[in-house]
Coordinates of C-alpha atoms and ligand atoms in Angstrom, one line a residue:
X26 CA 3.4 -18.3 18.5
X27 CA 2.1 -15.2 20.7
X28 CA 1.5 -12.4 18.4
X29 CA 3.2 -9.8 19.9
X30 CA 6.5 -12.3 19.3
X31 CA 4.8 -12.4 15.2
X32 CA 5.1 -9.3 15.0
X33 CA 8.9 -8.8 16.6
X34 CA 10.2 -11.4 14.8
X35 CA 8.7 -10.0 11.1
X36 CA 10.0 -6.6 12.1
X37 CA 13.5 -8.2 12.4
X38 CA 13.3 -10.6 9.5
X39 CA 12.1 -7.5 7.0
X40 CA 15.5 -6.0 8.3
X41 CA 17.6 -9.1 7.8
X42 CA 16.2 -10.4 4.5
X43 CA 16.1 -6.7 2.6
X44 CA 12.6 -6.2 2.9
X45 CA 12.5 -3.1 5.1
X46 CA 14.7 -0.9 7.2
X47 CA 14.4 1.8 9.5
X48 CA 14.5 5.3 7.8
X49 CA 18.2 7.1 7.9
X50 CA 19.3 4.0 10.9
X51 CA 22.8 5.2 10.6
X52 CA 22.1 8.2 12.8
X53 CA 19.5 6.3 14.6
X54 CA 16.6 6.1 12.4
X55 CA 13.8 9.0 12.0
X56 CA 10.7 7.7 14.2
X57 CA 7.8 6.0 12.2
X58 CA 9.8 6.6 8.8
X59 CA 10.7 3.3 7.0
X60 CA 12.4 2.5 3.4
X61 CA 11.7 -0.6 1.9
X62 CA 15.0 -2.6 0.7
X63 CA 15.8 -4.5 -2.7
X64 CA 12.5 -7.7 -1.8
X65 CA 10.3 -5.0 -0.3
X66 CA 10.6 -3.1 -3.2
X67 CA 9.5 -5.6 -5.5
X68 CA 6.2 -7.0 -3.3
X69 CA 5.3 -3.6 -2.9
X70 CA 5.4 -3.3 -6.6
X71 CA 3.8 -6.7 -7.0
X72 CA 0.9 -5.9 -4.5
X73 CA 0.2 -2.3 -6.6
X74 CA 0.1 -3.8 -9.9
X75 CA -2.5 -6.4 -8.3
X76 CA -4.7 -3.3 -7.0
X77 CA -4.1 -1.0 -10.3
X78 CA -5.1 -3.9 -12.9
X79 CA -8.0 -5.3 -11.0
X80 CA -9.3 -1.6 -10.7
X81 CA -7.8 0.1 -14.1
X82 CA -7.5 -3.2 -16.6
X83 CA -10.5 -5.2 -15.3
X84 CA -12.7 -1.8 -15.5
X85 CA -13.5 -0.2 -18.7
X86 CA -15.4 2.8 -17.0
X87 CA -11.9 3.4 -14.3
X88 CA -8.9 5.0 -15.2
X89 CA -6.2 5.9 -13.2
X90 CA -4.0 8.9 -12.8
X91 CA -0.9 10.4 -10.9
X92 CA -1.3 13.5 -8.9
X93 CA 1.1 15.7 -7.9
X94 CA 1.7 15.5 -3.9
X95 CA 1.7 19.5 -3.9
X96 CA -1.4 21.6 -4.2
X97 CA -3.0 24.4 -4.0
X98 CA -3.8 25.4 -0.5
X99 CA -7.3 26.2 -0.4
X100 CA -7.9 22.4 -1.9
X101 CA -7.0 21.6 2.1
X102 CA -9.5 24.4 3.4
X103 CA -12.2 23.1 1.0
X104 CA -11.5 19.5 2.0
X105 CA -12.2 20.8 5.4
X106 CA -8.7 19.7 6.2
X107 CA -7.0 22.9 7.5
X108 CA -10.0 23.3 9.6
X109 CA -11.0 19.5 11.3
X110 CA -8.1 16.8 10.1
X111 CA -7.1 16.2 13.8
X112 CA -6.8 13.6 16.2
X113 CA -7.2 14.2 20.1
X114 CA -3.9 13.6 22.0
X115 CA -3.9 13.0 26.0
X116 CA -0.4 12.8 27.6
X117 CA 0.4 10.7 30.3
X118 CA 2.4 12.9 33.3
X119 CA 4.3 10.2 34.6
X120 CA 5.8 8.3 31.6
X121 CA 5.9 11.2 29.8
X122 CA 4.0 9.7 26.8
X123 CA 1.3 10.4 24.3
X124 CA -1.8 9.2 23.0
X125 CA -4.4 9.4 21.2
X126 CA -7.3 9.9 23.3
X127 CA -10.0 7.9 21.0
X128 CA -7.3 5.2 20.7
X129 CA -7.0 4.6 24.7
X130 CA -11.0 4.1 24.7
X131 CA -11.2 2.0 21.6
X132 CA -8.7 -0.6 22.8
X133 CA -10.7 -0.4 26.1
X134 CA -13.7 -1.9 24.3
X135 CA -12.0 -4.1 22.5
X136 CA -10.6 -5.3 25.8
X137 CA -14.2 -5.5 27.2
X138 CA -15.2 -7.3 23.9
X139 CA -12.2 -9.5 24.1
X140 CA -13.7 -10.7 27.5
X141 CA -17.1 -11.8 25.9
X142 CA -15.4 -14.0 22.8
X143 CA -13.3 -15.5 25.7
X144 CA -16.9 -16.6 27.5
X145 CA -18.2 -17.7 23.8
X146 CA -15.3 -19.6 23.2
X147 CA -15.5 -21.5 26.0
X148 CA -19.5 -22.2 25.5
X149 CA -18.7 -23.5 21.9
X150 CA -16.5 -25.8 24.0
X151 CA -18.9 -27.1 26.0
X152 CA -21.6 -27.0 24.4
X153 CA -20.2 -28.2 20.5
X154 CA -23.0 -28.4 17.2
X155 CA -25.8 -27.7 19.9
X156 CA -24.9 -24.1 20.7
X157 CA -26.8 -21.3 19.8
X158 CA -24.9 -18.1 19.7
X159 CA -27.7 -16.0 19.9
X160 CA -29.3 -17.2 22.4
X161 CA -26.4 -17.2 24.4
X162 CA -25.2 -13.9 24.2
X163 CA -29.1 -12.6 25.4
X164 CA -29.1 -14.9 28.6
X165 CA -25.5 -15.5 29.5
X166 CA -25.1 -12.6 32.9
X167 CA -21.4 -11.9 31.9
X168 CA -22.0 -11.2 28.7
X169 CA -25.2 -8.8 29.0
X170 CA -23.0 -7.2 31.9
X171 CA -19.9 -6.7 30.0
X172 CA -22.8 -5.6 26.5
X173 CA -24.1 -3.3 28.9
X174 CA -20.5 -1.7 29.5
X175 CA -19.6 -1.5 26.0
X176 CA -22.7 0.0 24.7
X177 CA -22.6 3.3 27.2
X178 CA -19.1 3.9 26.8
X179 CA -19.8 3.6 23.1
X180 CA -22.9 6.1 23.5
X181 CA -20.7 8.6 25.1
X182 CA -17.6 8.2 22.8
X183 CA -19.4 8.8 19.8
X184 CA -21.6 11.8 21.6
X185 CA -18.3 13.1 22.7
X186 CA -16.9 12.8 18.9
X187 CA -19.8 14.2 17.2
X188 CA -19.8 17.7 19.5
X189 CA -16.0 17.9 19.6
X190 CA -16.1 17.6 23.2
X191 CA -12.7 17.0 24.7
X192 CA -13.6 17.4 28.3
X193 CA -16.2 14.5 27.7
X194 CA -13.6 11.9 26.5
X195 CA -11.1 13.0 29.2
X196 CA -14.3 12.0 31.5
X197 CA -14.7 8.6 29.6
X198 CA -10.7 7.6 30.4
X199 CA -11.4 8.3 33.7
X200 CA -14.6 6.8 34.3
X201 CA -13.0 3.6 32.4
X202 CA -10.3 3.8 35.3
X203 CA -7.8 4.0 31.6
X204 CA -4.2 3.5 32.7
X205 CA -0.7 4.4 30.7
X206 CA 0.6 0.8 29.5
X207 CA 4.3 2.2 30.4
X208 CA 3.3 4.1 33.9
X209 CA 0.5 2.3 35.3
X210 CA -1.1 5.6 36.3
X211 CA -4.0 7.5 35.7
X212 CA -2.4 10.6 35.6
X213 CA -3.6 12.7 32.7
X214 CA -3.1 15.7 31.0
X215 CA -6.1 17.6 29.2
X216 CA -7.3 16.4 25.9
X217 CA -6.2 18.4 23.3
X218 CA -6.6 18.9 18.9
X219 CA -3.6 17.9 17.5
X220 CA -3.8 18.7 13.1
X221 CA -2.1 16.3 11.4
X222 CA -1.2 18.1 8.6
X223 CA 2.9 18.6 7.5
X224 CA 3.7 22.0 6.6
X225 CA 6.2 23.2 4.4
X226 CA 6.7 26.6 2.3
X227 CA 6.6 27.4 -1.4
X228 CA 9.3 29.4 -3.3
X229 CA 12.2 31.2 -1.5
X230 CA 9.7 34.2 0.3
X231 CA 9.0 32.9 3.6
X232 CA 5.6 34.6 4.0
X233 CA 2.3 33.5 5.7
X234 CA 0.7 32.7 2.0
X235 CA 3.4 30.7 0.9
X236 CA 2.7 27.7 3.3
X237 CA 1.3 24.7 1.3
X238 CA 0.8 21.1 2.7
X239 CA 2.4 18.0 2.3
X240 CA -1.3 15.9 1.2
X241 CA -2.6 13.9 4.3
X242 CA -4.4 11.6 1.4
X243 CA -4.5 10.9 -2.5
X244 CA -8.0 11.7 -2.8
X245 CA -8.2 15.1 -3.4
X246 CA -5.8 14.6 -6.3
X247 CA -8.8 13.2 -7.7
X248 CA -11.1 15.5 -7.1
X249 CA -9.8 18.6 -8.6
X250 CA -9.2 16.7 -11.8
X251 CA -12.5 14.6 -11.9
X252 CA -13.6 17.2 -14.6
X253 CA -10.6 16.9 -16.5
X254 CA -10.8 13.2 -16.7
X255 CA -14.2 13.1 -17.5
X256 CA -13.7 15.6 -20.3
X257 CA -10.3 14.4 -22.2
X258 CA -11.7 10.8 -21.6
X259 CA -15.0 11.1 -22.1
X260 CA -16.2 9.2 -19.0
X261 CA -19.6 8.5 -18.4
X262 CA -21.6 8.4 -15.3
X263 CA -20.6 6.0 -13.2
X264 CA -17.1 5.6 -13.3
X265 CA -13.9 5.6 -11.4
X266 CA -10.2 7.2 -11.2
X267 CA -7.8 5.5 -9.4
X268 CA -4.9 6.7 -7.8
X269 CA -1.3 5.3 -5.4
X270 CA 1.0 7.6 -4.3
X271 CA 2.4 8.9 -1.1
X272 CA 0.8 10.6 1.9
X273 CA 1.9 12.4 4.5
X274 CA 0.3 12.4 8.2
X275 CA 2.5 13.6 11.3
X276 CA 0.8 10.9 13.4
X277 CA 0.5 11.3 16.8
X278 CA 1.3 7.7 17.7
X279 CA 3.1 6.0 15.5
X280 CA 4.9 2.9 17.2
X281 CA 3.4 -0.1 15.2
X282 CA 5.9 -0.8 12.6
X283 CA 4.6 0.1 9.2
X284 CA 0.9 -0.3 10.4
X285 CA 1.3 3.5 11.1
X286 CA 3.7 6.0 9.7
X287 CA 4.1 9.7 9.2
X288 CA 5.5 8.7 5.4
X289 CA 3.4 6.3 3.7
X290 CA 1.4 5.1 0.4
X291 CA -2.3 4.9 -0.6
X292 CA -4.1 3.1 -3.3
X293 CA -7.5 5.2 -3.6
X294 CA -10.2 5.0 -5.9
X295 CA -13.4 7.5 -6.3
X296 CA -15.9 5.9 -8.2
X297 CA -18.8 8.5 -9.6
X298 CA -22.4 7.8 -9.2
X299 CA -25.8 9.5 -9.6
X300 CA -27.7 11.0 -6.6
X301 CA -29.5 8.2 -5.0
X302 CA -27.6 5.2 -6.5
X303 CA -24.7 5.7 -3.9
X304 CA -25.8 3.1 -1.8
X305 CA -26.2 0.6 -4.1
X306 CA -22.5 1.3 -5.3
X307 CA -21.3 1.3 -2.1
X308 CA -22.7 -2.3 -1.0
X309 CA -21.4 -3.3 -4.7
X310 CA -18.0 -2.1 -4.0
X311 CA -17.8 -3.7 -0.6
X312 CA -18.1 -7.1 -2.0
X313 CA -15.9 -6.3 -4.7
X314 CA -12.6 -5.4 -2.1
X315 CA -13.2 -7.9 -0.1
X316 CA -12.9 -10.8 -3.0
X317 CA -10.0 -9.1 -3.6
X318 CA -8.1 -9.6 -0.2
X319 CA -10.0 -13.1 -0.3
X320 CA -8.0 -13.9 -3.9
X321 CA -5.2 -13.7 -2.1
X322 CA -6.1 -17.1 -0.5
X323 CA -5.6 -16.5 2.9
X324 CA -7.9 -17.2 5.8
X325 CA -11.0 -15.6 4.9
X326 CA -11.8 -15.4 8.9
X327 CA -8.6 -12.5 9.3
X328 CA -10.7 -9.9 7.2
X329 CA -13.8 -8.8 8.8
X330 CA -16.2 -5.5 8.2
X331 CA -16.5 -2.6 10.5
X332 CA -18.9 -0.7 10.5
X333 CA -18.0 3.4 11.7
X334 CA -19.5 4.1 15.5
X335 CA -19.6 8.4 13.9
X336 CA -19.7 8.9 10.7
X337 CA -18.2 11.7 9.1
X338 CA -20.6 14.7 8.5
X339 CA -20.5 14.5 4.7
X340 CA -20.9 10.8 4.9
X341 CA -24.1 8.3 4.5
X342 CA -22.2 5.3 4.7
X343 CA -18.9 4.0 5.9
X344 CA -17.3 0.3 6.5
X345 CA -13.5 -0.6 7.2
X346 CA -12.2 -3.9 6.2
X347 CA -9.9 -5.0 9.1
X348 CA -7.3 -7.7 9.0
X349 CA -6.4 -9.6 12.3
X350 CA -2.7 -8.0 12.2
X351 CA -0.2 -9.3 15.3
X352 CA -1.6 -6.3 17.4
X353 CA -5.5 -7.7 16.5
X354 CA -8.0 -6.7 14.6
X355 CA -7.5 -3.5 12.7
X356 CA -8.7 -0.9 9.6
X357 CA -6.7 -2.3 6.8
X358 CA -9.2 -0.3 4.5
X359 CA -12.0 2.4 4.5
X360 CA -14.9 2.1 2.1
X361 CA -17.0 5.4 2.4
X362 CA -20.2 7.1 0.8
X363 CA -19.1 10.7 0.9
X364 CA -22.2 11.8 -0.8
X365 CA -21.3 15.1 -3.2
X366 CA -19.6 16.6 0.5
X367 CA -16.3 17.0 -1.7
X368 CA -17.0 18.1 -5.3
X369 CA -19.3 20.5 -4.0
X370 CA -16.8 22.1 -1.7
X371 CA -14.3 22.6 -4.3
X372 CA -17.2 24.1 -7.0
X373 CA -17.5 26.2 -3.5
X374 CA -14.0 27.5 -3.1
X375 CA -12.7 27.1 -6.7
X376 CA -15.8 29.2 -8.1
X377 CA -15.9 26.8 -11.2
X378 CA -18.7 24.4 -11.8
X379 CA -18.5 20.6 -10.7
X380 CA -21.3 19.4 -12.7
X381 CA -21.5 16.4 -14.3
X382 CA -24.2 16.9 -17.5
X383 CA -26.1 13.1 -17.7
X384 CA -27.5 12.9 -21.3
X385 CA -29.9 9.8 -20.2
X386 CA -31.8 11.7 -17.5
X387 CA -31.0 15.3 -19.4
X388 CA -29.9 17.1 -16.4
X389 CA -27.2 18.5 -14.5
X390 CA -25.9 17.2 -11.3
X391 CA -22.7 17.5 -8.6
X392 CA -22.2 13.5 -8.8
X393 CA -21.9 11.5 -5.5
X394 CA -18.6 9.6 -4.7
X395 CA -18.2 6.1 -3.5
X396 CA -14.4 6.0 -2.8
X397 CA -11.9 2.8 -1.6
X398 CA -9.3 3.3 0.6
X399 CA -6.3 1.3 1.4
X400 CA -2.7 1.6 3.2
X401 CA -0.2 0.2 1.0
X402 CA 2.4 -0.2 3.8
X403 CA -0.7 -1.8 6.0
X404 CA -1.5 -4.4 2.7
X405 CA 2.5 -5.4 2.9
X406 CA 2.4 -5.6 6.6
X407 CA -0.9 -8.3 6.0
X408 CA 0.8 -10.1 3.9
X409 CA 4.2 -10.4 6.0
X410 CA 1.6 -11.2 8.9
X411 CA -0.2 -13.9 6.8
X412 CA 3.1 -15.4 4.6
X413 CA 5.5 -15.6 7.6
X414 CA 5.7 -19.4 9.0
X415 CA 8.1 -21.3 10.9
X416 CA 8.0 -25.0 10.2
X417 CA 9.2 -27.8 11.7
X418 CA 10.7 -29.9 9.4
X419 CA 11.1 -34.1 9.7
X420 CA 14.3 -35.3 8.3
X421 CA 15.1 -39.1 6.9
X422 CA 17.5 -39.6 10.2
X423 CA 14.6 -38.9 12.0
X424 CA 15.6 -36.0 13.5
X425 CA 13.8 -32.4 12.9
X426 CA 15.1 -29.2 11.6
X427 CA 13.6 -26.0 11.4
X428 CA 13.0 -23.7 8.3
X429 CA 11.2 -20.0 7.7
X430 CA 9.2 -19.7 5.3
X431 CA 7.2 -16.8 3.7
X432 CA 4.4 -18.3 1.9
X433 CA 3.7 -15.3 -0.2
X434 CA 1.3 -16.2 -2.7
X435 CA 3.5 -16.5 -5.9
X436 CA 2.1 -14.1 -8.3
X437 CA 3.2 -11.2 -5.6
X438 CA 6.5 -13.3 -4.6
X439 CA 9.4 -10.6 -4.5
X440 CA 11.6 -13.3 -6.9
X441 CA 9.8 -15.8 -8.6
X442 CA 12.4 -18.1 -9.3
X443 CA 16.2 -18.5 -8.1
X444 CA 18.9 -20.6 -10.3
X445 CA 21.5 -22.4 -8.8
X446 CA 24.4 -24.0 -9.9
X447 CA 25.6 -26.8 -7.7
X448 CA 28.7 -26.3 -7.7
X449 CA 30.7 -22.9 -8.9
X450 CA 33.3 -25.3 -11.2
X451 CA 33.2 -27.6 -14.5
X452 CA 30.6 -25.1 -16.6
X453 CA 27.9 -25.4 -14.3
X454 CA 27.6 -21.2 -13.1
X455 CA 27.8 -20.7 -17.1
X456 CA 25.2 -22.9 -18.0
X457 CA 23.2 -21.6 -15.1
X458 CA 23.6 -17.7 -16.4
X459 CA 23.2 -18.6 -20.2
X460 CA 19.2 -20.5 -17.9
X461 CA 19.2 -16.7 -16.1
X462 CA 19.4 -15.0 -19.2
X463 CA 17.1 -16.4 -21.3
X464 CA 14.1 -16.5 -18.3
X465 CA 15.1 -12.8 -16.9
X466 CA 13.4 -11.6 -19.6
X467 CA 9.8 -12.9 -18.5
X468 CA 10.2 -13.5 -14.8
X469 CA 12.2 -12.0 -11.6
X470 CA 14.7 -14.0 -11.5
X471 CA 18.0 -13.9 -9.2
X472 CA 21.2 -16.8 -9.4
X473 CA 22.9 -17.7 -6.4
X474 CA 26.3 -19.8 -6.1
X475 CA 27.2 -18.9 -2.5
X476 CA 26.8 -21.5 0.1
X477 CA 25.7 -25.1 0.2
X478 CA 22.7 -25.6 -2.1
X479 CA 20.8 -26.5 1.2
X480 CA 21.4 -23.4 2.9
X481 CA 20.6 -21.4 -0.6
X482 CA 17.5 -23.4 -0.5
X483 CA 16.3 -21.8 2.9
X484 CA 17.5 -18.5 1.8
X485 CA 15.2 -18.4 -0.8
X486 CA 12.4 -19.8 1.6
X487 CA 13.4 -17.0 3.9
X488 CA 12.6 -14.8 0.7
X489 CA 9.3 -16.5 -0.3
X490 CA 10.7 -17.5 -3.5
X491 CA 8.2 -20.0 -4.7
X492 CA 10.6 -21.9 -7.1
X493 CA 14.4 -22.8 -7.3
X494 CA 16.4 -24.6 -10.2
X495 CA 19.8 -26.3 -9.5
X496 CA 22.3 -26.9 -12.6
X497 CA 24.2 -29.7 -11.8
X498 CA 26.2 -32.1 -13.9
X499 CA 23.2 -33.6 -15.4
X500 CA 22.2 -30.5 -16.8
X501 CA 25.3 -30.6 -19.0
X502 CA 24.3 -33.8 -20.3
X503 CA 20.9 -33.6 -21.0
X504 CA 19.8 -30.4 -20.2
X505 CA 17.3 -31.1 -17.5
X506 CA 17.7 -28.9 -13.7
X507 CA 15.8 -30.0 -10.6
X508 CA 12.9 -27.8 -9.9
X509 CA 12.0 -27.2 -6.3
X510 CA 8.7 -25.8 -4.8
X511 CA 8.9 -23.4 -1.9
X512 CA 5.5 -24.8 -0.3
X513 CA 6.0 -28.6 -0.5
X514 CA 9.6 -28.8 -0.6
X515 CA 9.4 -31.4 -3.3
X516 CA 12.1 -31.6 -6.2
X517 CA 11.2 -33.0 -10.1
X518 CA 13.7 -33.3 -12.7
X519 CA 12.4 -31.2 -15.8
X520 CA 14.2 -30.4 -19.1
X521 CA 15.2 -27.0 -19.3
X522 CA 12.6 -25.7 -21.5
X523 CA 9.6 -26.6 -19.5
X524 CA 10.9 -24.4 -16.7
X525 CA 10.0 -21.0 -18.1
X526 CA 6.2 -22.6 -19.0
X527 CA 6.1 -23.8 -14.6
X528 CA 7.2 -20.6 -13.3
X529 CA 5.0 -18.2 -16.0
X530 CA 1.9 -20.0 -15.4
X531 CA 2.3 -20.5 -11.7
X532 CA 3.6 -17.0 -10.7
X533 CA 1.6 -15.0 -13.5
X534 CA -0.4 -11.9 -12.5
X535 CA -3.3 -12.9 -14.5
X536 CA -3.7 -16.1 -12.0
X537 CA -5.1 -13.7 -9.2
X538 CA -6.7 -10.9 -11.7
X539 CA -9.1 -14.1 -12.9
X540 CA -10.4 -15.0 -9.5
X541 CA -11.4 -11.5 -8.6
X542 CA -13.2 -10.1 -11.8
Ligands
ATP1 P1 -6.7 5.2 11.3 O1 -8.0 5.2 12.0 O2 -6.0 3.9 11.5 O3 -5.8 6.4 11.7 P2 -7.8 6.4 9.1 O4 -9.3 6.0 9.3 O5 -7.4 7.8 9.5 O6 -6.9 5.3 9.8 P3 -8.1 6.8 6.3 O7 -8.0 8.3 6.4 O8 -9.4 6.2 6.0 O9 -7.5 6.1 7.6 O10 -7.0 6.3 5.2 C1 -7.2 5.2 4.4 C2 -6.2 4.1 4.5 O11 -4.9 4.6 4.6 C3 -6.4 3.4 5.9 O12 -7.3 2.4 5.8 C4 -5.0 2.8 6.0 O13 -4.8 1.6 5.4 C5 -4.1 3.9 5.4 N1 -3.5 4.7 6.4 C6 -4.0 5.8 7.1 N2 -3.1 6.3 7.9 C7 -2.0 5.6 7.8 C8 -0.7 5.7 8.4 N3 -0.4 6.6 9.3 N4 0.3 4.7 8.0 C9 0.0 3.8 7.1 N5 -1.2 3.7 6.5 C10 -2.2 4.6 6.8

């Protein structure tokens, strides 16, 4: 399947199967808002209790707290938001749209290194166990030309970043002969600072000192309270507080589906070091997030590292895992080394110490942060990209039939199990709710009598629901059900009481929290 149709058709099977909808759609939806419906819900719950117990329960020295989305406005001119959190726009004059400027030269490299993996792919071909990447990739013409490209246009972009010069990366999109995907032309506006910051006012007196910020991240939540963690728990150095919760960015692009929104969740965690450990902590915590995505089971070759081109002023390190979404390889999350750039701003602007007393080394120090970074809405949308399959399906007649499937792994599964009665007569939907309400207690359960028991079957494919159980007749006589398995399709007869022991120990949490610690 091409991926631009992947990611079409998830966007209008989230609709149709309640996993997400368009924000206020009755009067036409608010641009890159969305609201999750009654599945999304629950996978998005499922997918933050995996992050919070892996970081909060597996981790004696994190804990995790819940930050109000409001603050105090000089937190934003301390964080250096007011002043830099802004992304360079360029508008097109003849379709009429905008851009981000350092978007329009990314993709252009990654359209110049798209043209290299093409030439490699084809020498694996030709070449099979014998080739040598390496050696390839210093001697093959079109790939030194096409290197050559990438690294100056990469020289200049991140010269161009690092002095703010606008006038420089309008140059670059012109030099790169950059046209508008909708116009074709090469028409451009100036490049200008756009902040990303919403604003909104404080109290009824509409007055210059009232305007406080909607929080462009979760992070400073941490921050401010790192000292009040450390004290009422007394933490010691190193450790970690963890937080989810919304944020708030009015993108300037925003037209990938939940991949970026102008409403949207973080999970963050700033883990505490001393000066001149930070590096080692960062490689350690690396490792550590990507095992997580990898416990997930899926292809290990859709996660990657990326290293940052510029890195930010107050940072010594900086990595992004990125996922190969529909639209290619992008950040998924940010891993960053931001030195002691942020509790020594706010011991700055607050006036009251940030220091950290170590009683090993007897001394006082701002400590550095190593902090993890990841889009909620962008893990759902992974997992959607990686769970949605469309099978083709052999029948006994020899004929084939066709079935969706979301193969999300089970412990995150929206419902973990569905009970069916055949039949909606002779006892059967009673002894199926008396099943429902014994197992509702210790798994998300949901009964269905609607509909053949085939098309109720697919449904619950549709849903990723790794296991149904039909009451039929049987079941009244000696209390067995058939259990069916999302994946394989296959059917067992099982008394009644083993059912609860399947579906615990196959869709259980703890499944995925024992691969990753
Ligand atoms: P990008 O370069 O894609 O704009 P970023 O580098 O600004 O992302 P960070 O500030 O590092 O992102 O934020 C941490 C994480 O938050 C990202 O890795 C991403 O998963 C998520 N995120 C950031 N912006 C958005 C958004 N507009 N919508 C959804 N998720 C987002």
């Amino acid at each position: 399947m091409a991926q631009e149709d992947l990611l079409k058709k998830i966007i209008a099977h989230s609709k149709e199967y309640g996993f997400i909808f368009q924000s206020s759609e009755i009067y036409d939806g608010l641009s890159a808002v969305y609201d999750y419906g009654q599945y999304g819900a629950e996978l998005k719950n499922n997918i933050k209790k995996y992050w919070w117990d892996s970081m909060v329960r597996l981790h004696e020295n994190i804990v995790g707290i819940d930050s109000a989305i409001f603050m105090h406005p000089t937190v934003w001119k301390a964080s250096g938001h007011v002043g830099a959190f802004n992304d360079p726009l360029i508008d097109n004059k003849d379709s009429k749209k905008r851009y981000r400027a350092d978007v329009l030269i990314e993709e252009h490299l990654a359209k110049i290194e798209a043209k290299i993996d093409k030439e490699i792919e084809k020498a694996v071909e030709k070449f099979g166990a014998s080739f040598d990447e390496p050696q390839f990739r210093a001697t093959n013409q079109r790939v030194i030309a096409n290197q050559e490209k990438i690294d100056v246009i990469k020289k200049r972009f991140v010269a161009a970043l690092e002095a703010d010069n606008l006038v420089e990366i309008k140059n670059i999109i012109e030099d790169c002969e950059i046209v508008c995907p909708i116009s074709g032309s090469k028409n451009w506006t100036d490049v200008r600072q756009f902040n990303l910051m919403f604003e909104t006012k404080l109290g009824s007196v509409t007055d210059e000192a009232n305007i406080i910020y909607l929080r462009p991240e979760t992070a400073q939540g941490i921050f401010v309270n790192y000292l009040n963690v450390q004290k009422s728990g007394r933490m010691k150095i190193p450790f970690g507080i963890a937080q989810i919760g919304k944020a708030f960015r009015n993108e300037i692009v925003a037209r990938q589906f939940i991949f970026r929104m102008r409403e949207f969740e973080q999970m963050e965690m700033q883990f505490f070091v001393r000066p001149g450990e930070e590096l080692k902590w960062f490689e350690l915590w690396k490792a550590t997030r990507l095992k997580w995505h990898n416990g997930l089971g899926f292809d290990p070759k859709k996660y990657r590292f990326h290293n940052h081109d510029k890195l930010a002023h107050y940072a010594n390190a900086a990595v992004d895992i990125e996922f190969e979404f529909p639209m290619g390889f992008k950040e998924l999350e940010g891993i960053h080394s931001r030195t002691d750039f942020d509790l020594s701003q706010h011991q700055k602007f607050s006036g009251k110490k940030m220091q950290y007393f170590d009683p090993e080394l007897n001394e006082n120090y701002v400590p550095f942060v190593i902090e993890t970074s990841i889009g909620l809405d962008r893990m759902f949308l992974s997992i959607l990209s990686n769970a949605y399959d469309e099978e083709t399906i052999k029948q006994e007649d020899g004929k084939t039939d066709q079935r969706i499937v979301l193969r999300i792994p089970p412990e995150l599964a929206p419902v973990k199990l569905a009970i069916l009665p055949l039949m909606k007569k002779d006892g059967l939907p009673e002894k199926a709710t008396q099943i429902l309400d014994e197992l509702k207690y210790e798994v998300n359960c949901i009964y269905e009598e609607k509909d053949s028991i085939g098309k109720r079957y697919r449904r619950q494919d549709a849903i990723g629901t790794p296991y149904c159980i039909t009451v039929d007749h049987e079941t009244l006589e000696n209390n067995t059900v058939t259990l069916r398995n999302r994946d394989t399709m296959e059917q067992e007869r099982i008394p009644v009481e083993k059912v609860k022991q399947i579906v615990v120990e196959k869709t259980s949490m703890t499944n995925l929290l024992k691969k990753v610690n």
